[in-house]
Amino acid sequence: MNQVTLIGNVGKDAEFHQFNDGGCVAQFSLATTERGYKLQNGTEVPDHTDWHYIRVQGKLAEIARDYIKKGMKLAVIGKIRYREYEHQGVKRMATYIWASNFEMLGSPEKKPEQSAQPAQTQQTVYANQVQEQQNDLPF
């Protein structure tokens, strides 16, 4: 089973791409942080932050485009995917999360000069795209 659940803060607004065939994809980064602590001997262990690259497709990508903003807290469920590619003759490997669900746990922090958003956009949005992704499979 390949399933990942992450809760963290969005690193940048979702980037949205529409394709000629009507499909679409969105991607964004998510930071998860394990809080630091102090060992019994007094040694301080600092916070540790990992960055994850999240991709979504179809209706979920459209929701991400409209709602996911830098700084908001987000829960993501998906699968780990690996991709190899070549850049300037050097083989590289990318790791990302292909999300099937996400839930917004909060809005990004607002600056004092920003006006309040309508309550509708602050509601929790839950999207489940598993069935849609299964319909897109070629087998």
XYZ file of N, CA, C and O in Angstrom:
556
model
N 0.849 -1.173 0.000
C 0.000 0.000 0.000
C 0.893 1.235 0.000
O 1.856 1.299 0.746
N 0.587 2.175 -0.834
C 1.332 3.423 -0.936
C 0.381 4.554 -0.576
O -0.387 5.018 -1.419
N 0.384 4.979 0.689
C -0.484 6.067 1.126
C 0.268 6.946 2.110
O 0.907 6.449 3.036
N 0.174 8.252 1.883
C 0.858 9.238 2.712
C -0.174 10.230 3.230
O -1.045 10.660 2.477
N -0.071 10.590 4.505
C -0.895 11.644 5.075
C 0.043 12.689 5.648
O 0.922 12.364 6.453
N -0.127 13.932 5.226
C 0.717 15.032 5.681
C -0.160 16.168 6.193
O -1.223 16.430 5.628
N 0.298 16.837 7.234
C -0.335 18.058 7.704
C 0.775 19.082 7.828
O 1.776 18.844 8.500
N 0.605 20.201 7.136
C 1.643 21.219 7.162
C 1.144 22.537 6.628
O -0.058 22.747 6.456
N 2.096 23.421 6.335
C 1.775 24.753 5.827
C 2.201 24.866 4.374
O 3.302 24.448 3.998
N 1.339 25.470 3.570
C 1.597 25.654 2.146
C 2.732 26.655 1.972
O 2.731 27.729 2.573
N 3.708 26.314 1.123
C 4.881 27.161 0.914
C 4.683 28.230 -0.144
O 5.362 29.253 -0.136
N 3.771 27.997 -1.095
C 3.477 28.999 -2.126
C 2.095 28.706 -2.705
O 1.591 27.584 -2.611
N 1.481 29.724 -3.283
C 0.175 29.544 -3.912
C 0.266 28.430 -4.945
O 1.299 28.245 -5.590
N -0.831 27.712 -5.121
C -0.868 26.627 -6.098
C -0.659 27.173 -7.509
O -1.230 28.196 -7.880
N 0.187 26.491 -8.289
C 0.397 26.817 -9.704
C -0.505 25.894 -10.511
O -0.496 24.682 -10.315
N -1.257 26.472 -11.428
C -2.263 25.730 -12.188
C -1.877 25.697 -13.658
O -1.458 26.705 -14.219
N -2.024 24.530 -14.292
C -1.726 24.376 -15.716
C -2.899 23.665 -16.387
O -3.319 22.601 -15.931
N -3.410 24.262 -17.458
C -4.492 23.676 -18.250
C -3.879 23.105 -19.525
O -3.042 23.757 -20.149
N -4.287 21.909 -19.932
C -3.759 21.269 -21.123
C -4.738 21.386 -22.282
O -5.941 21.586 -22.078
N -4.243 21.239 -23.503
C -5.073 21.349 -24.710
C -6.200 20.327 -24.723
O -7.258 20.585 -25.284
N -5.986 19.157 -24.123
C -7.019 18.112 -24.127
C -8.089 18.329 -23.052
O -8.973 17.511 -22.877
N -7.996 19.435 -22.319
C -8.992 19.745 -21.285
C -8.563 19.349 -19.886
O -9.182 19.758 -18.908
N -7.529 18.538 -19.760
C -7.041 18.144 -18.440
C -6.331 19.303 -17.761
O -5.992 20.314 -18.389
N -6.129 19.168 -16.473
C -5.419 20.212 -15.739
C -4.691 19.597 -14.548
O -5.030 18.518 -14.080
N -3.687 20.309 -14.086
C -2.899 19.885 -12.936
C -2.519 21.127 -12.144
O -2.369 22.218 -12.703
N -2.398 20.967 -10.849
C -1.919 22.046 -9.977
C -0.824 21.462 -9.102
O -0.822 20.266 -8.800
N 0.108 22.312 -8.706
C 1.182 21.869 -7.822
C 1.520 22.983 -6.840
O 1.347 24.154 -7.136
N 1.989 22.557 -5.671
C 2.376 23.491 -4.627
C 3.290 22.771 -3.657
O 3.399 21.543 -3.681
N 3.966 23.516 -2.809
C 4.848 22.910 -1.811
C 4.166 22.937 -0.449
O 3.323 23.797 -0.170
N 4.534 21.982 0.386
C 3.975 21.860 1.729
C 5.119 21.580 2.698
O 5.927 20.684 2.458
N 5.189 22.353 3.777
C 6.224 22.164 4.799
C 5.621 21.464 6.006
O 4.593 21.900 6.531
N 6.253 20.373 6.428
C 5.858 19.706 7.666
C 7.006 19.871 8.658
O 8.170 19.777 8.282
N 6.668 20.136 9.904
C 7.695 20.400 10.911
C 7.499 19.514 12.125
O 6.399 19.420 12.664
N 8.589 18.857 12.516
C 8.620 18.124 13.781
C 9.233 19.072 14.798
O 10.342 19.574 14.590
N 8.529 19.336 15.859
C 8.994 20.277 16.871
C 10.219 19.746 17.603
O 10.350 18.551 17.867
N 11.105 20.650 17.955
C 12.300 20.302 18.710
C 11.949 19.948 20.150
O 10.821 20.134 20.600
N 12.942 19.448 20.847
C 12.735 19.052 22.239
C 14.078 19.046 22.952
O 15.131 19.214 22.352
N 14.028 18.847 24.249
C 15.243 18.803 25.062
C 15.400 17.390 25.621
O 14.458 16.825 26.189
N 16.594 16.802 25.430
C 16.884 15.476 25.971
C 17.078 15.561 27.483
O 17.304 16.640 28.035
N 17.029 14.430 28.152
C 17.210 14.401 29.608
C 18.568 14.950 30.018
O 18.699 15.508 31.105
N 19.570 14.812 29.149
C 20.896 15.318 29.502
C 21.036 16.823 29.208
O 22.116 17.385 29.362
N 19.941 17.466 28.747
C 19.963 18.899 28.506
C 20.249 19.306 27.071
O 20.173 20.484 26.740
N 20.577 18.350 26.220
C 20.856 18.659 24.820
C 19.571 19.098 24.115
O 18.547 18.426 24.204
N 19.674 20.218 23.400
C 18.531 20.730 22.638
C 18.517 20.101 21.246
O 19.526 20.129 20.541
N 17.395 19.537 20.859
C 17.199 19.023 19.506
C 16.293 20.033 18.797
O 15.167 20.266 19.232
N 16.795 20.666 17.720
C 16.018 21.723 17.067
C 14.840 21.184 16.255
O 14.765 19.986 15.954
N 13.931 22.100 15.868
C 12.846 21.748 14.952
C 13.446 21.181 13.669
O 14.556 21.549 13.273
N 12.698 20.305 13.021
C 13.128 19.764 11.726
C 11.978 19.927 10.731
O 10.875 19.429 10.956
N 12.232 20.640 9.632
C 11.215 20.879 8.609
C 11.581 20.144 7.331
O 12.723 20.200 6.877
N 10.593 19.449 6.764
C 10.737 18.795 5.466
C 9.785 19.466 4.485
O 8.668 19.856 4.850
N 10.237 19.603 3.239
C 9.418 20.177 2.178
C 8.938 19.065 1.261
O 9.709 18.207 0.857
N 7.653 19.107 0.937
C 7.033 18.107 0.072
C 6.422 18.834 -1.121
O 5.862 19.917 -0.971
N 6.515 18.231 -2.288
C 5.942 18.812 -3.487
C 4.686 18.026 -3.827
O 4.733 16.818 -4.009
N 3.561 18.731 -3.874
C 2.245 18.122 -4.016
C 1.714 18.405 -5.420
O 1.810 19.535 -5.901
N 1.118 17.382 -6.052
C 0.455 17.544 -7.347
C -0.954 16.994 -7.254
O -1.187 15.978 -6.602
N -1.878 17.674 -7.925
C -3.273 17.235 -8.004
C -3.746 17.438 -9.437
O -3.185 18.248 -10.173
N -4.789 16.712 -9.826
C -5.296 16.849 -11.187
C -6.806 16.979 -11.187
O -7.460 16.745 -10.172
N -7.371 17.337 -12.339
C -8.815 17.404 -12.524
C -9.487 18.424 -11.626
O -8.983 19.529 -11.408
N -10.651 18.069 -11.122
C -11.444 18.973 -10.283
C -10.666 19.411 -9.044
O -10.760 20.559 -8.600
N -9.874 18.509 -8.495
C -9.074 18.843 -7.324
C -8.054 19.938 -7.652
O -7.794 20.818 -6.838
N -7.516 19.926 -8.868
C -6.582 20.974 -9.295
C -7.294 22.321 -9.391
O -6.736 23.361 -9.031
N -8.520 22.320 -9.870
C -9.287 23.567 -9.957
C -9.575 24.135 -8.570
O -9.497 25.344 -8.361
N -9.878 23.260 -7.624
C -10.108 23.703 -6.249
C -8.817 24.269 -5.670
O -8.813 25.318 -5.035
N -7.699 23.582 -5.923
C -6.404 24.068 -5.435
C -6.106 25.448 -6.013
O -5.668 26.352 -5.292
N -6.336 25.628 -7.308
C -6.092 26.921 -7.962
C -6.862 28.046 -7.263
O -6.327 29.125 -7.026
N -8.100 27.768 -6.903
C -8.967 28.802 -6.345
C -8.761 29.050 -4.856
O -9.038 30.144 -4.374
N -8.292 28.054 -4.107
C -8.282 28.176 -2.652
C -6.921 28.074 -1.978
O -6.725 28.621 -0.899
N -5.987 27.313 -2.527
C -4.733 27.071 -1.808
C -3.809 28.276 -1.941
O -3.413 28.655 -3.037
N -3.485 28.855 -0.780
C -2.647 30.051 -0.722
C -1.499 29.830 0.252
O -1.617 29.090 1.225
N -0.411 30.514 -0.019
C 0.783 30.429 0.822
C 0.421 30.692 2.286
O -0.314 31.619 2.605
N 0.950 29.838 3.164
C 0.784 30.013 4.600
C -0.358 29.246 5.226
O -0.383 29.062 6.434
N -1.327 28.792 4.431
C -2.468 28.096 5.036
C -2.072 26.698 5.497
O -1.151 26.094 4.969
N -2.766 26.222 6.506
C -2.546 24.871 7.029
C -3.406 23.920 6.214
O -4.566 24.206 5.946
N -2.796 22.797 5.823
C -3.455 21.884 4.901
C -3.145 20.444 5.280
O -2.023 20.128 5.661
N -4.147 19.584 5.189
C -3.956 18.137 5.332
C -4.046 17.537 3.936
O -4.950 17.877 3.170
N -3.106 16.662 3.593
C -3.039 16.058 2.265
C -2.948 14.550 2.403
O -2.191 14.035 3.233
N -3.724 13.842 1.585
C -3.630 12.384 1.499
C -3.297 12.048 0.060
O -3.916 12.577 -0.867
N -2.301 11.196 -0.140
C -1.924 10.845 -1.499
C -0.928 9.703 -1.531
O -0.779 8.970 -0.555
N -0.237 9.593 -2.651
C 0.751 8.542 -2.871
C 2.092 9.173 -3.209
O 2.154 10.185 -3.891
N 3.163 8.532 -2.759
C 4.503 8.982 -3.123
C 4.785 8.514 -4.552
O 4.529 7.366 -4.901
N 5.306 9.430 -5.345
C 5.703 9.114 -6.710
C 7.135 9.593 -6.929
O 7.555 10.599 -6.370
N 7.862 8.866 -7.746
C 9.233 9.214 -8.084
C 9.319 9.409 -9.590
O 8.672 8.701 -10.348
N 10.136 10.356 -10.002
C 10.295 10.622 -11.432
C 11.764 10.884 -11.705
O 12.396 11.674 -11.013
N 12.304 10.198 -12.699
C 13.679 10.448 -13.125
C 13.642 11.325 -14.356
O 12.771 11.171 -15.217
N 14.580 12.249 -14.442
C 14.701 13.106 -15.608
C 16.155 13.514 -15.762
O 16.977 13.284 -14.885
N 16.450 14.083 -16.912
C 17.811 14.510 -17.187
C 17.818 16.018 -17.379
O 16.979 16.577 -18.091
N 18.751 16.695 -16.717
C 18.899 18.147 -16.825
C 20.356 18.469 -17.120
O 21.227 18.147 -16.320
N 20.602 19.046 -18.267
C 21.951 19.392 -18.711
C 22.897 18.186 -18.630
O 24.025 18.279 -18.150
N 22.381 17.041 -19.060
C 23.185 15.833 -19.115
C 23.344 15.105 -17.795
O 24.010 14.080 -17.727
N 22.712 15.617 -16.726
C 22.823 14.994 -15.411
C 21.482 14.357 -15.053
O 20.445 15.017 -15.106
N 21.527 13.049 -14.719
C 20.306 12.371 -14.289
C 19.912 12.851 -12.899
O 20.749 12.940 -12.008
N 18.634 13.137 -12.742
C 18.112 13.592 -11.454
C 16.859 12.797 -11.115
O 16.242 12.205 -11.984
N 16.505 12.835 -9.845
C 15.308 12.146 -9.397
C 14.468 13.110 -8.576
O 14.989 13.827 -7.722
N 13.170 13.139 -8.847
C 12.249 14.001 -8.108
C 11.268 13.126 -7.344
O 10.838 12.077 -7.829
N 10.926 13.556 -6.148
C 9.939 12.873 -5.331
C 8.800 13.845 -5.075
O 9.040 15.001 -4.736
N 7.582 13.392 -5.269
C 6.435 14.255 -5.009
C 5.267 13.412 -4.513
O 5.292 12.187 -4.573
N 4.249 14.091 -4.025
C 3.037 13.440 -3.541
C 1.935 13.695 -4.557
O 1.629 14.841 -4.873
N 1.362 12.632 -5.090
C 0.235 12.736 -6.009
C -1.010 12.644 -5.136
O -1.392 11.578 -4.685
N -1.614 13.795 -4.839
C -2.690 13.861 -3.852
C -4.028 13.410 -4.427
O -4.390 13.763 -5.543
N -4.758 12.642 -3.638
C -6.110 12.233 -3.996
C -7.140 12.983 -3.155
O -8.308 13.041 -3.523
N -6.711 13.546 -2.044
C -7.590 14.307 -1.148
C -6.790 15.408 -0.470
O -5.593 15.232 -0.225
N -7.450 16.495 -0.142
C -6.855 17.461 0.768
C -7.957 18.190 1.500
O -9.102 18.224 1.054
N -7.602 18.702 2.660
C -8.552 19.461 3.471
C -7.852 20.701 3.993
O -6.765 20.624 4.556
N -8.477 21.827 3.770
C -7.925 23.081 4.264
C -8.267 23.214 5.735
O -9.422 23.124 6.124
N -7.240 23.409 6.538
C -7.421 23.493 7.980
C -7.398 24.928 8.472
O -7.616 25.184 9.637
N -7.107 25.865 7.596
C -7.089 27.273 7.969
C -6.688 28.137 6.801
O -6.121 27.673 5.831
N -7.010 29.409 6.900
C -6.645 30.386 5.872
C -5.243 30.896 6.136
O -4.761 30.852 7.263
N -4.581 31.444 5.106
C -3.270 32.040 5.348
C -3.402 33.241 6.276
O -4.454 33.863 6.352
N -2.337 33.537 6.996
C -2.336 34.697 7.887
C -2.576 35.945 7.051
O -1.971 36.133 6.015
N -3.457 36.814 7.524
C -3.764 38.034 6.798
C -2.933 39.184 7.328
O -2.678 39.291 8.513
N -2.545 40.071 6.415
C -1.889 41.303 6.822
C -2.972 42.270 7.292
O -4.087 42.237 6.788
N -2.674 43.167 8.218
C -3.697 44.057 8.759
C -4.424 44.878 7.698
O -5.593 45.153 7.839
N -3.765 45.242 6.602
C -4.401 46.085 5.595
C -5.318 45.307 4.661
O -6.046 45.895 3.881
N -5.302 43.975 4.729
C -6.163 43.187 3.861
C -7.579 43.170 4.408
O -7.797 43.102 5.613
N -8.551 43.206 3.503
C -9.941 43.125 3.932
C -10.301 41.676 4.205
O -9.686 40.761 3.683
N -11.336 41.480 4.991
C -11.771 40.126 5.326
C -12.362 39.457 4.093
O -13.049 40.086 3.297
N -12.103 38.164 3.930
C -12.665 37.410 2.822
C -14.063 36.952 3.197
O -14.379 36.780 4.372
N -14.921 36.716 2.212
C -16.243 36.183 2.522
C -16.124 34.852 3.256
O -15.200 34.087 3.023
N -17.062 34.565 4.119
C -17.022 33.341 4.931
C -16.983 32.093 4.066
O -16.388 31.104 4.442
N -17.579 32.156 2.888
C -17.624 30.980 2.025
C -16.233 30.489 1.659
O -15.992 29.296 1.609
N -15.284 31.384 1.419
C -13.951 30.946 1.038
C -13.142 30.471 2.231
O -12.092 29.879 2.058
N -13.594 30.734 3.450
C -12.884 30.301 4.637
C -13.379 28.953 5.129
O -12.809 28.376 6.040
N -14.433 28.434 4.533
C -14.961 27.140 4.941
C -13.958 26.050 4.610
O -13.168 26.157 3.693
N -14.027 24.979 5.366
C -13.182 23.827 5.071
C -13.629 23.211 3.756
O -14.803 23.019 3.514
N -12.675 22.958 2.879
C -12.968 22.339 1.590
C -12.365 20.945 1.608
O -11.192 20.779 1.890
N -13.176 19.970 1.331
C -12.693 18.596 1.293
C -12.962 18.047 -0.098
O -14.065 18.119 -0.596
N -11.951 17.551 -0.749
C -12.116 17.045 -2.108
C -11.635 15.600 -2.177
O -10.579 15.283 -1.689
N -12.426 14.761 -2.804
C -12.057 13.362 -2.986
C -12.076 13.053 -4.469
O -13.116 13.101 -5.090
N -10.908 12.733 -5.016
C -10.796 12.541 -6.448
C -10.428 11.101 -6.809
O -10.134 10.805 -7.949
N -10.485 10.198 -5.869
C -10.064 8.832 -6.133
C -10.857 8.230 -7.296
O -10.283 7.662 -8.226
N -12.187 8.376 -7.284
C -13.005 7.801 -8.342
C -12.652 8.408 -9.690
O -12.516 7.705 -10.679
N -12.452 9.726 -9.739
C -12.100 10.396 -10.997
C -10.767 9.886 -11.526
O -10.614 9.645 -12.708
N -9.787 9.704 -10.638
C -8.485 9.207 -11.079
C -8.594 7.778 -11.597
O -7.948 7.416 -12.567
N -9.432 6.964 -10.975
C -9.596 5.582 -11.425
C -10.227 5.550 -12.821
O -9.885 4.706 -13.631
N -11.121 6.499 -13.102
C -11.753 6.553 -14.425
C -10.749 6.966 -15.497
O -10.957 6.678 -16.664
N -9.686 7.654 -15.115
C -8.690 8.109 -16.078
C -7.643 7.041 -16.391
O -6.833 7.225 -17.310
N -7.627 5.929 -15.649
C -6.621 4.910 -15.879
C -6.864 4.212 -17.218
O -8.008 3.982 -17.600
N -5.800 3.874 -17.933
C -5.955 3.273 -19.260
C -6.303 1.794 -19.259
O -6.364 1.191 -20.300
N -6.504 1.184 -18.098
C -6.814 -0.238 -18.050
C -8.025 -0.502 -17.198
O -8.518 0.300 -16.509
